Coordinates of C-alpha atoms and ligand atoms in Angstrom, one line a residue:
M103 CA -71.8 -11.5 42.0
C104 CA -72.6 -10.1 45.4
E105 CA -71.6 -6.6 46.3
K106 CA -68.9 -7.6 48.8
N107 CA -67.1 -9.8 46.2
E108 CA -67.4 -7.1 43.6
E109 CA -65.7 -4.6 45.9
F110 CA -63.0 -7.1 46.7
Y111 CA -62.2 -7.6 42.9
T112 CA -62.6 -3.9 42.0
K113 CA -60.2 -2.8 44.7
A114 CA -57.6 -5.3 43.5
K115 CA -58.0 -4.1 39.9
E116 CA -57.5 -0.5 41.1
Y117 CA -54.4 -1.6 43.0
W118 CA -52.8 -3.3 40.1
A119 CA -53.7 -0.5 37.7
E120 CA -51.2 1.7 39.7
I121 CA -48.4 -0.8 39.7
P122 CA -45.5 -0.5 37.1
A123 CA -45.3 -3.2 34.5
T124 CA -41.9 -4.4 35.7
V125 CA -40.6 -7.5 37.5
D126 CA -40.2 -5.4 40.6
G127 CA -43.8 -4.3 40.3
M128 CA -45.0 -7.9 39.9
L129 CA -43.1 -8.8 43.1
G130 CA -44.1 -5.9 45.3
G131 CA -40.6 -4.4 45.3
Y132 CA -38.9 -7.8 45.7
G133 CA -37.7 -8.1 42.2
H134 CA -34.4 -9.4 43.5
V135 CA -36.0 -12.7 44.6
S136 CA -37.2 -13.5 41.1
Q137 CA -34.2 -15.7 40.2
T138 CA -34.4 -17.7 43.5
D139 CA -38.1 -18.1 42.9
I140 CA -37.6 -19.4 39.4
Q141 CA -34.8 -21.8 40.5
G142 CA -37.1 -23.2 43.2
S143 CA -39.9 -23.6 40.7
R144 CA -37.7 -25.3 38.2
H145 CA -36.5 -27.7 40.8
F146 CA -40.1 -28.5 41.8
L147 CA -41.2 -29.0 38.2
K148 CA -38.3 -31.5 37.7
T149 CA -39.8 -33.6 40.5
V150 CA -43.2 -33.3 38.9
F151 CA -41.8 -34.7 35.6
Q152 CA -40.3 -37.7 37.4
G153 CA -42.2 -41.0 37.1
S154 CA -44.1 -42.8 34.4
D155 CA -47.2 -40.7 34.8
S156 CA -45.6 -37.4 34.3
P157 CA -47.3 -34.6 32.2
G158 CA -46.2 -33.7 28.7
T159 CA -44.3 -30.6 27.7
E160 CA -46.5 -29.3 24.9
T161 CA -48.7 -26.6 26.4
A162 CA -48.9 -24.7 29.7
L163 CA -51.1 -22.0 31.1
D164 CA -49.7 -19.1 33.2
C165 CA -52.5 -17.8 35.5
G166 CA -52.3 -14.3 36.8
A167 CA -49.3 -14.0 34.5
G168 CA -48.6 -10.3 35.0
I169 CA -46.0 -9.3 32.5
G170 CA -45.0 -12.9 31.9
R171 CA -42.1 -13.2 34.3
I172 CA -42.7 -16.9 35.0
T173 CA -43.5 -17.7 31.3
K174 CA -40.2 -16.0 30.2
H175 CA -37.8 -17.6 32.7
L176 CA -39.5 -20.9 33.4
L177 CA -42.5 -22.1 31.3
S178 CA -41.2 -21.1 27.9
T179 CA -38.0 -23.0 28.6
I180 CA -39.9 -26.2 29.1
F181 CA -43.1 -26.1 27.1
M182 CA -43.6 -25.7 23.4
K183 CA -46.5 -23.2 23.8
V184 CA -47.6 -21.1 26.8
D185 CA -50.9 -19.2 27.1
L186 CA -51.2 -16.3 29.5
V187 CA -54.3 -15.2 31.4
E188 CA -54.2 -11.9 33.3
Q189 CA -56.8 -9.4 34.5
N190 CA -54.7 -6.3 33.7
A191 CA -54.6 -5.8 29.9
E192 CA -51.7 -3.4 30.1
F193 CA -49.5 -6.0 31.8
L194 CA -50.3 -8.4 28.8
E195 CA -49.4 -5.6 26.3
Q196 CA -46.0 -5.2 28.2
A197 CA -45.6 -9.0 28.1
K198 CA -45.5 -8.8 24.3
D199 CA -42.3 -6.8 24.6
Y200 CA -40.9 -8.4 27.7
L201 CA -41.3 -11.9 26.1
Q202 CA -39.0 -11.2 23.2
P203 CA -37.6 -13.5 21.9
E204 CA -39.7 -16.1 23.7
I205 CA -42.7 -14.7 21.8
L206 CA -42.6 -17.5 19.3
K207 CA -43.5 -19.9 22.1
I208 CA -46.5 -17.9 23.2
G209 CA -49.9 -19.1 22.2
E210 CA -52.8 -17.0 23.5
F211 CA -53.0 -13.9 25.6
Y212 CA -56.3 -13.9 27.6
P213 CA -57.0 -10.4 29.2
I214 CA -59.6 -11.6 31.7
S215 CA -60.0 -12.3 35.4
L216 CA -59.6 -15.8 36.6
Q217 CA -63.1 -15.9 38.1
Y218 CA -64.5 -15.4 34.6
F219 CA -62.0 -17.4 32.6
Q220 CA -63.2 -20.6 30.9
P221 CA -60.1 -22.4 29.5
Q222 CA -60.4 -24.8 26.6
E223 CA -60.9 -28.4 27.8
N224 CA -58.2 -31.0 27.5
K225 CA -55.6 -28.5 26.4
Y226 CA -52.9 -28.1 29.1
D227 CA -50.1 -30.3 30.4
V228 CA -49.4 -27.9 33.2
V229 CA -51.5 -25.1 34.6
W230 CA -49.3 -22.8 36.7
M231 CA -50.9 -20.5 39.3
Q232 CA -48.6 -18.3 41.3
W233 CA -49.0 -15.3 43.6
V234 CA -52.6 -14.6 42.3
L235 CA -54.9 -17.0 44.2
G236 CA -55.1 -14.6 47.2
H237 CA -57.1 -12.4 44.8
L238 CA -59.9 -15.0 44.5
T239 CA -62.6 -15.7 47.0
D240 CA -62.6 -19.3 48.4
D241 CA -65.7 -20.1 46.3
H242 CA -64.3 -18.7 43.1
L243 CA -61.0 -20.5 43.7
V244 CA -62.8 -23.8 44.1
D245 CA -64.8 -23.1 40.9
F246 CA -61.6 -22.1 39.1
L247 CA -59.8 -25.3 40.1
I248 CA -62.8 -27.4 38.9
T249 CA -62.7 -25.5 35.6
C250 CA -58.9 -26.0 35.3
K251 CA -59.2 -29.7 36.0
K252 CA -61.3 -30.0 32.8
S253 CA -58.6 -28.0 30.9
L254 CA -56.0 -30.6 31.7
K255 CA -54.8 -33.4 29.4
P256 CA -55.1 -36.9 31.0
K257 CA -51.7 -36.7 32.7
G258 CA -51.9 -32.9 33.3
V259 CA -51.0 -31.2 36.5
I260 CA -52.0 -28.0 38.2
V261 CA -49.1 -26.3 40.1
I262 CA -49.9 -23.7 42.8
K263 CA -47.2 -21.6 44.3
E264 CA -48.5 -19.3 47.0
N265 CA -47.7 -17.5 50.2
L266 CA -49.0 -19.2 53.4
T267 CA -49.6 -17.7 56.8
A268 CA -47.9 -19.4 59.7
N269 CA -50.6 -18.8 62.4
G270 CA -53.3 -20.9 60.9
E271 CA -55.4 -17.8 60.1
V272 CA -56.4 -16.1 56.9
E273 CA -54.7 -12.7 56.7
V274 CA -56.4 -9.9 54.8
D275 CA -54.4 -7.3 52.9
E276 CA -56.7 -4.2 52.5
C277 CA -54.0 -2.5 50.4
D278 CA -54.0 -4.8 47.4
S279 CA -57.3 -6.5 48.3
S280 CA -56.1 -10.0 48.7
V281 CA -56.0 -12.7 51.3
T282 CA -53.1 -15.0 52.4
R283 CA -54.4 -18.4 53.5
P284 CA -52.9 -20.9 55.9
Y285 CA -51.9 -24.4 54.7
K286 CA -55.1 -26.0 56.0
A287 CA -57.3 -23.6 54.1
Y288 CA -55.7 -24.7 50.8
M289 CA -56.1 -28.4 51.8
E290 CA -59.9 -27.7 52.4
I291 CA -60.1 -25.9 49.1
F292 CA -58.4 -28.8 47.2
Q293 CA -60.8 -31.2 48.8
R294 CA -63.8 -29.2 47.8
A295 CA -62.5 -28.9 44.2
G296 CA -61.8 -32.6 43.9
V297 CA -58.1 -32.3 43.4
K298 CA -55.4 -34.1 45.3
C299 CA -52.0 -32.7 46.3
Y300 CA -49.6 -35.4 45.4
R301 CA -46.3 -33.5 45.8
K302 CA -45.4 -30.3 47.7
Q303 CA -42.3 -28.4 48.5
K304 CA -41.4 -25.3 50.5
Q305 CA -39.5 -22.5 48.6
A306 CA -36.0 -22.2 50.1
H307 CA -33.7 -19.2 50.4
F308 CA -36.3 -16.4 50.5
P309 CA -35.8 -13.4 52.7
K310 CA -37.0 -14.1 56.3
E311 CA -39.5 -11.3 56.4
L312 CA -41.6 -12.8 53.6
F313 CA -44.4 -15.3 54.1
T314 CA -43.5 -19.0 53.8
V315 CA -44.1 -20.0 50.2
Y316 CA -45.2 -23.5 49.1
M317 CA -45.5 -25.3 45.8
F318 CA -48.3 -27.9 45.4
A319 CA -48.7 -30.3 42.5
L320 CA -52.4 -31.2 42.1
R321 CA -54.2 -33.8 40.0
P322 CA -57.9 -34.6 39.7
N323 CA -58.8 -37.1 42.4
A324 CA -59.6 -39.8 40.0
N325 CA -56.1 -39.7 38.5
C326 CA -54.3 -40.0 41.9
D327 CA -55.1 -43.5 43.1
N328 CA -51.5 -44.7 43.2
D329 CA -49.8 -41.5 44.2
T330 CA -48.3 -40.7 47.5
Q331 CA -47.5 -37.2 49.0
Ligands
SAM445 C1 -48.2 -10.6 42.5 S1 -48.5 -10.4 40.8 C2 -47.8 -12.0 40.2 C3 -47.6 -12.0 38.7 C4 -47.0 -13.3 38.3 N1 -47.8 -14.5 38.7 C5 -45.6 -13.4 38.8 O1 -45.3 -14.2 39.8 O2 -44.7 -12.8 38.3 C6 -50.2 -10.8 40.8 C7 -50.9 -10.7 39.4 O3 -52.2 -11.2 39.5 C8 -53.0 -10.4 38.7 N2 -54.4 -10.6 39.2 C9 -54.9 -10.1 40.3 N3 -56.2 -10.5 40.4 C10 -56.5 -11.3 39.4 C11 -57.6 -12.0 39.0 N4 -58.8 -12.0 39.7 N5 -57.6 -12.7 37.8 C12 -56.4 -12.7 37.1 N6 -55.3 -12.0 37.4 C13 -55.3 -11.3 38.6 C14 -52.5 -9.0 38.9 O4 -53.0 -8.1 37.9 C15 -51.0 -9.3 38.8 O5 -50.5 -9.3 37.5

Protein backbone atom coordinates (compact mmCIF):
# COMPACT_ATOMS: atom_id res chain seq x y z
CA MET A 1 0.00 0.00 0.00
CA CYS A 2 1.36 3.47 -0.82
CA GLU A 3 2.43 5.79 1.99
CA LYS A 4 -0.44 8.24 1.44
CA ASN A 5 -3.07 5.50 1.74
CA GLU A 6 -1.35 4.04 4.79
CA GLU A 7 -1.54 7.42 6.51
CA PHE A 8 -5.23 7.78 5.55
CA TYR A 9 -6.04 4.42 7.17
CA THR A 10 -3.76 4.85 10.19
CA LYS A 11 -5.31 8.21 11.05
CA ALA A 12 -8.83 6.71 10.86
CA LYS A 13 -7.80 3.85 13.14
CA GLU A 14 -6.36 6.33 15.62
CA TYR A 15 -9.54 8.42 15.48
CA TRP A 16 -11.85 5.45 16.16
CA ALA A 17 -9.56 4.16 18.94
CA GLU A 18 -10.51 7.27 20.95
CA ILE A 19 -14.27 6.99 20.38
CA PRO A 20 -16.50 5.43 23.06
CA ALA A 21 -18.09 2.10 22.15
CA THR A 22 -21.62 3.46 22.36
CA VAL A 23 -24.39 4.29 19.89
CA ASP A 24 -23.63 7.97 20.38
CA GLY A 25 -19.96 7.28 19.64
CA MET A 26 -20.84 5.38 16.45
CA LEU A 27 -22.99 8.28 15.29
CA GLY A 28 -20.66 11.15 16.12
CA GLY A 29 -22.84 12.50 18.93
CA TYR A 30 -26.07 11.99 16.96
CA GLY A 31 -27.19 8.86 18.78
CA HIS A 32 -30.70 10.32 18.85
CA VAL A 33 -31.06 9.79 15.07
CA SER A 34 -30.48 6.04 15.37
CA GLN A 35 -34.16 5.14 15.53
CA THR A 36 -35.06 7.29 12.52
CA ASP A 37 -32.11 5.81 10.65
CA ILE A 38 -33.21 2.24 11.39
CA GLN A 39 -36.82 3.00 10.41
CA GLY A 40 -35.66 4.44 7.09
CA SER A 41 -33.44 1.41 6.47
CA ARG A 42 -36.24 -1.01 7.33
CA HIS A 43 -38.56 0.73 4.91
CA PHE A 44 -35.92 0.59 2.17
CA LEU A 45 -35.18 -3.09 2.81
CA LYS A 46 -38.90 -3.84 2.47
CA THR A 47 -38.79 -2.42 -1.06
CA VAL A 48 -35.69 -4.53 -1.76
CA PHE A 49 -37.66 -7.63 -0.77
CA GLN A 50 -40.49 -6.82 -3.18
CA GLY A 51 -40.62 -8.70 -6.46
CA SER A 52 -39.93 -12.24 -7.60
CA ASP A 53 -36.17 -11.78 -7.66
CA SER A 54 -35.85 -10.68 -4.05
CA PRO A 55 -32.94 -11.92 -1.89
CA GLY A 56 -33.33 -14.56 0.80
CA THR A 57 -33.33 -13.89 4.54
CA GLU A 58 -30.76 -16.40 5.68
CA THR A 59 -27.44 -14.57 6.02
CA ALA A 60 -26.35 -10.92 6.07
CA LEU A 61 -23.01 -9.17 6.50
CA ASP A 62 -22.73 -5.87 8.41
CA CYS A 63 -19.66 -3.98 7.12
CA GLY A 64 -17.96 -1.44 9.39
CA ALA A 65 -20.37 -2.72 12.00
CA GLY A 66 -19.02 -0.78 14.98
CA ILE A 67 -20.72 -2.13 18.12
CA GLY A 68 -23.45 -3.78 16.04
CA ARG A 69 -26.10 -1.04 16.13
CA ILE A 70 -27.52 -1.96 12.70
CA THR A 71 -27.20 -5.68 13.33
CA LYS A 72 -29.12 -5.38 16.60
CA HIS A 73 -32.00 -3.19 15.50
CA LEU A 74 -32.35 -4.16 11.84
CA LEU A 75 -30.43 -7.08 10.38
CA SER A 76 -30.93 -9.59 13.22
CA THR A 77 -34.67 -8.90 13.08
CA ILE A 78 -34.78 -10.02 9.43
CA PHE A 79 -31.93 -12.48 8.84
CA MET A 80 -31.30 -15.82 10.52
CA LYS A 81 -27.56 -15.15 10.84
CA VAL A 82 -25.54 -11.95 10.67
CA ASP A 83 -21.75 -11.68 10.38
CA LEU A 84 -19.98 -8.49 11.44
CA VAL A 85 -16.78 -7.04 10.00
CA GLU A 86 -15.14 -4.10 11.77
CA GLN A 87 -11.58 -2.73 11.97
CA ASN A 88 -11.76 -1.86 15.70
CA ALA A 89 -11.55 -5.10 17.71
CA GLU A 90 -12.75 -3.35 20.89
CA PHE A 91 -16.01 -2.35 19.20
CA LEU A 92 -16.56 -6.00 18.30
CA GLU A 93 -15.85 -7.06 21.89
CA GLN A 94 -18.47 -4.53 23.04
CA ALA A 95 -20.84 -5.89 20.37
CA LYS A 96 -20.82 -9.24 22.16
CA ASP A 97 -22.48 -7.52 25.15
CA TYR A 98 -24.54 -5.02 23.18
CA LEU A 99 -25.97 -7.81 21.02
CA GLN A 100 -27.58 -9.70 23.90
CA PRO A 101 -30.01 -11.41 23.42
CA GLU A 102 -29.59 -11.22 19.62
CA ILE A 103 -26.23 -13.00 20.02
CA LEU A 104 -27.84 -16.31 19.01
CA LYS A 105 -28.32 -14.86 15.57
CA ILE A 106 -24.71 -13.75 15.21
CA GLY A 107 -22.44 -15.84 13.04
CA GLU A 108 -18.88 -14.58 12.73
CA PHE A 109 -17.08 -11.54 14.11
CA TYR A 110 -14.31 -10.43 11.72
CA PRO A 111 -11.95 -7.88 13.34
CA ILE A 112 -10.35 -6.67 10.10
CA SER A 113 -10.39 -3.60 7.86
CA LEU A 114 -12.63 -3.80 4.80
CA GLN A 115 -9.69 -3.20 2.44
CA TYR A 116 -8.15 -6.50 3.61
CA PHE A 117 -11.34 -8.52 4.13
CA GLN A 118 -12.05 -11.48 1.84
CA PRO A 119 -15.59 -12.69 2.55
CA GLN A 120 -16.56 -16.24 1.77
CA GLU A 121 -17.97 -16.63 -1.72
CA ASN A 122 -21.68 -17.30 -2.34
CA LYS A 123 -22.62 -16.77 1.32
CA TYR A 124 -24.71 -13.62 1.74
CA ASP A 125 -28.26 -12.63 0.87
CA VAL A 126 -27.57 -9.03 1.81
CA VAL A 127 -24.28 -7.20 2.39
CA TRP A 128 -24.97 -3.98 4.32
CA MET A 129 -22.43 -1.10 4.19
CA GLN A 130 -23.31 1.99 6.17
CA TRP A 131 -21.35 5.03 7.24
CA VAL A 132 -18.00 3.37 6.63
CA LEU A 133 -17.23 3.68 2.91
CA GLY A 134 -15.84 7.19 3.32
CA HIS A 135 -12.97 5.46 5.10
CA LEU A 136 -11.95 3.60 1.93
CA THR A 137 -10.06 5.07 -1.01
CA ASP A 138 -11.94 4.96 -4.33
CA ASP A 139 -9.73 2.13 -5.61
CA HIS A 140 -10.19 0.06 -2.46
CA LEU A 141 -13.93 0.67 -2.53
CA VAL A 142 -14.10 -0.59 -6.11
CA ASP A 143 -12.06 -3.67 -5.13
CA PHE A 144 -14.24 -4.23 -2.05
CA LEU A 145 -17.45 -4.09 -4.09
CA ILE A 146 -15.99 -6.58 -6.56
CA THR A 147 -15.06 -8.88 -3.67
CA CYS A 148 -18.51 -8.52 -2.12
CA LYS A 149 -20.19 -9.31 -5.44
CA LYS A 150 -18.59 -12.75 -5.25
CA SER A 151 -19.80 -13.17 -1.68
CA LEU A 152 -23.44 -12.81 -2.75
CA LYS A 153 -25.84 -15.66 -3.34
CA PRO A 154 -27.41 -15.59 -6.84
CA LYS A 155 -30.24 -13.23 -5.78
CA GLY A 156 -28.11 -11.37 -3.26
CA VAL A 157 -27.99 -7.61 -2.91
CA ILE A 158 -25.46 -5.07 -1.61
CA VAL A 159 -27.02 -2.14 0.25
CA ILE A 160 -25.03 1.05 0.71
CA LYS A 161 -26.22 3.80 3.03
CA GLU A 162 -23.93 6.80 3.02
CA ASN A 163 -23.70 10.57 3.36
CA LEU A 164 -23.53 12.50 0.09
CA THR A 165 -22.22 16.00 -0.55
CA ALA A 166 -24.60 18.42 -2.23
CA ASN A 167 -22.02 20.44 -4.17
CA GLY A 168 -20.77 17.70 -6.47
CA GLU A 169 -17.36 17.69 -4.78
CA VAL A 170 -15.59 15.22 -2.52
CA GLU A 171 -15.25 16.68 0.98
CA VAL A 172 -12.32 15.57 3.10
CA ASP A 173 -12.62 15.29 6.88
CA GLU A 174 -9.10 15.47 8.33
CA CYS A 175 -10.43 14.82 11.82
CA ASP A 176 -11.68 11.24 11.31
CA SER A 177 -9.70 10.73 8.06
CA SER A 178 -12.63 10.10 5.77
CA VAL A 179 -14.15 11.50 2.60
CA THR A 180 -17.76 12.29 1.78
CA ARG A 181 -18.51 11.71 -1.88
CA PRO A 182 -21.11 13.26 -4.14
CA TYR A 183 -23.77 11.15 -5.86
CA LYS A 184 -21.91 11.07 -9.17
CA ALA A 185 -18.73 9.71 -7.54
CA TYR A 186 -20.70 6.72 -6.23
CA MET A 187 -22.23 6.14 -9.67
CA GLU A 188 -18.74 6.09 -11.20
CA ILE A 189 -17.51 3.70 -8.52
CA PHE A 190 -20.51 1.38 -9.10
CA GLN A 191 -19.77 1.35 -12.81
CA ARG A 192 -16.10 0.53 -12.25
CA ALA A 193 -17.07 -2.28 -9.86
CA GLY A 194 -19.60 -3.79 -12.29
CA VAL A 195 -22.60 -3.29 -10.04
CA LYS A 196 -25.85 -1.62 -10.94
CA CYS A 197 -27.95 0.50 -8.65
CA TYR A 198 -31.48 -0.78 -9.25
CA ARG A 199 -33.20 0.98 -6.33
CA LYS A 200 -32.39 4.06 -4.29
CA GLN A 201 -34.02 6.21 -1.64
CA LYS A 202 -33.17 9.32 0.31
CA GLN A 203 -33.30 9.03 4.11
CA ALA A 204 -36.10 11.24 5.44
CA HIS A 205 -36.44 13.17 8.70
CA PHE A 206 -32.77 13.68 9.54
CA PRO A 207 -31.62 16.93 11.16
CA LYS A 208 -31.08 19.63 8.54
CA GLU A 209 -27.44 20.22 9.47
CA LEU A 210 -26.45 16.66 8.48
CA PHE A 211 -25.37 15.55 5.03
CA THR A 212 -28.03 14.13 2.75
CA VAL A 213 -28.11 10.36 3.22
CA TYR A 214 -28.98 7.92 0.43
CA MET A 215 -29.60 4.20 0.33
CA PHE A 216 -28.61 2.26 -2.79
CA ALA A 217 -29.49 -1.35 -3.61
CA LEU A 218 -26.89 -2.88 -5.91
CA ARG A 219 -26.68 -6.06 -7.90
CA PRO A 220 -23.93 -7.45 -10.09
CA ASN A 221 -24.49 -6.07 -13.61
CA ALA A 222 -25.21 -9.50 -15.05
CA ASN A 223 -28.17 -10.01 -12.67
CA CYS A 224 -29.83 -6.69 -13.50
CA ASP A 225 -30.97 -7.07 -17.09
CA ASN A 226 -34.67 -6.64 -16.30
CA ASP A 227 -34.44 -4.16 -13.44
CA THR A 228 -35.34 -0.52 -13.54
CA GLN A 229 -34.21 2.21 -11.15
C1 LIG B 1 -19.61 6.00 11.74
S1 LIG B 1 -19.23 4.45 12.46
C2 LIG B 1 -20.63 3.52 11.86
C3 LIG B 1 -20.80 2.20 12.54
C4 LIG B 1 -22.03 1.44 12.03
N1 LIG B 1 -21.96 1.22 10.61
C5 LIG B 1 -23.28 2.19 12.40
O1 LIG B 1 -23.88 2.81 11.49
O2 LIG B 1 -23.67 2.14 13.56
C6 LIG B 1 -17.91 3.91 11.37
C7 LIG B 1 -17.34 2.54 11.70
O3 LIG B 1 -16.49 2.13 10.63
C8 LIG B 1 -15.33 1.55 11.20
N2 LIG B 1 -14.26 1.64 10.20
C9 LIG B 1 -13.54 2.73 9.85
N3 LIG B 1 -12.68 2.41 8.88
C10 LIG B 1 -12.86 1.10 8.60
C11 LIG B 1 -12.26 0.21 7.68
N4 LIG B 1 -11.30 0.60 6.85
N5 LIG B 1 -12.68 -1.08 7.68
C12 LIG B 1 -13.65 -1.49 8.53
N6 LIG B 1 -14.26 -0.68 9.42
C13 LIG B 1 -13.87 0.60 9.45
C14 LIG B 1 -15.07 2.35 12.45
O4 LIG B 1 -14.21 1.67 13.33
C15 LIG B 1 -16.50 2.54 12.98
O5 LIG B 1 -16.87 1.43 13.75
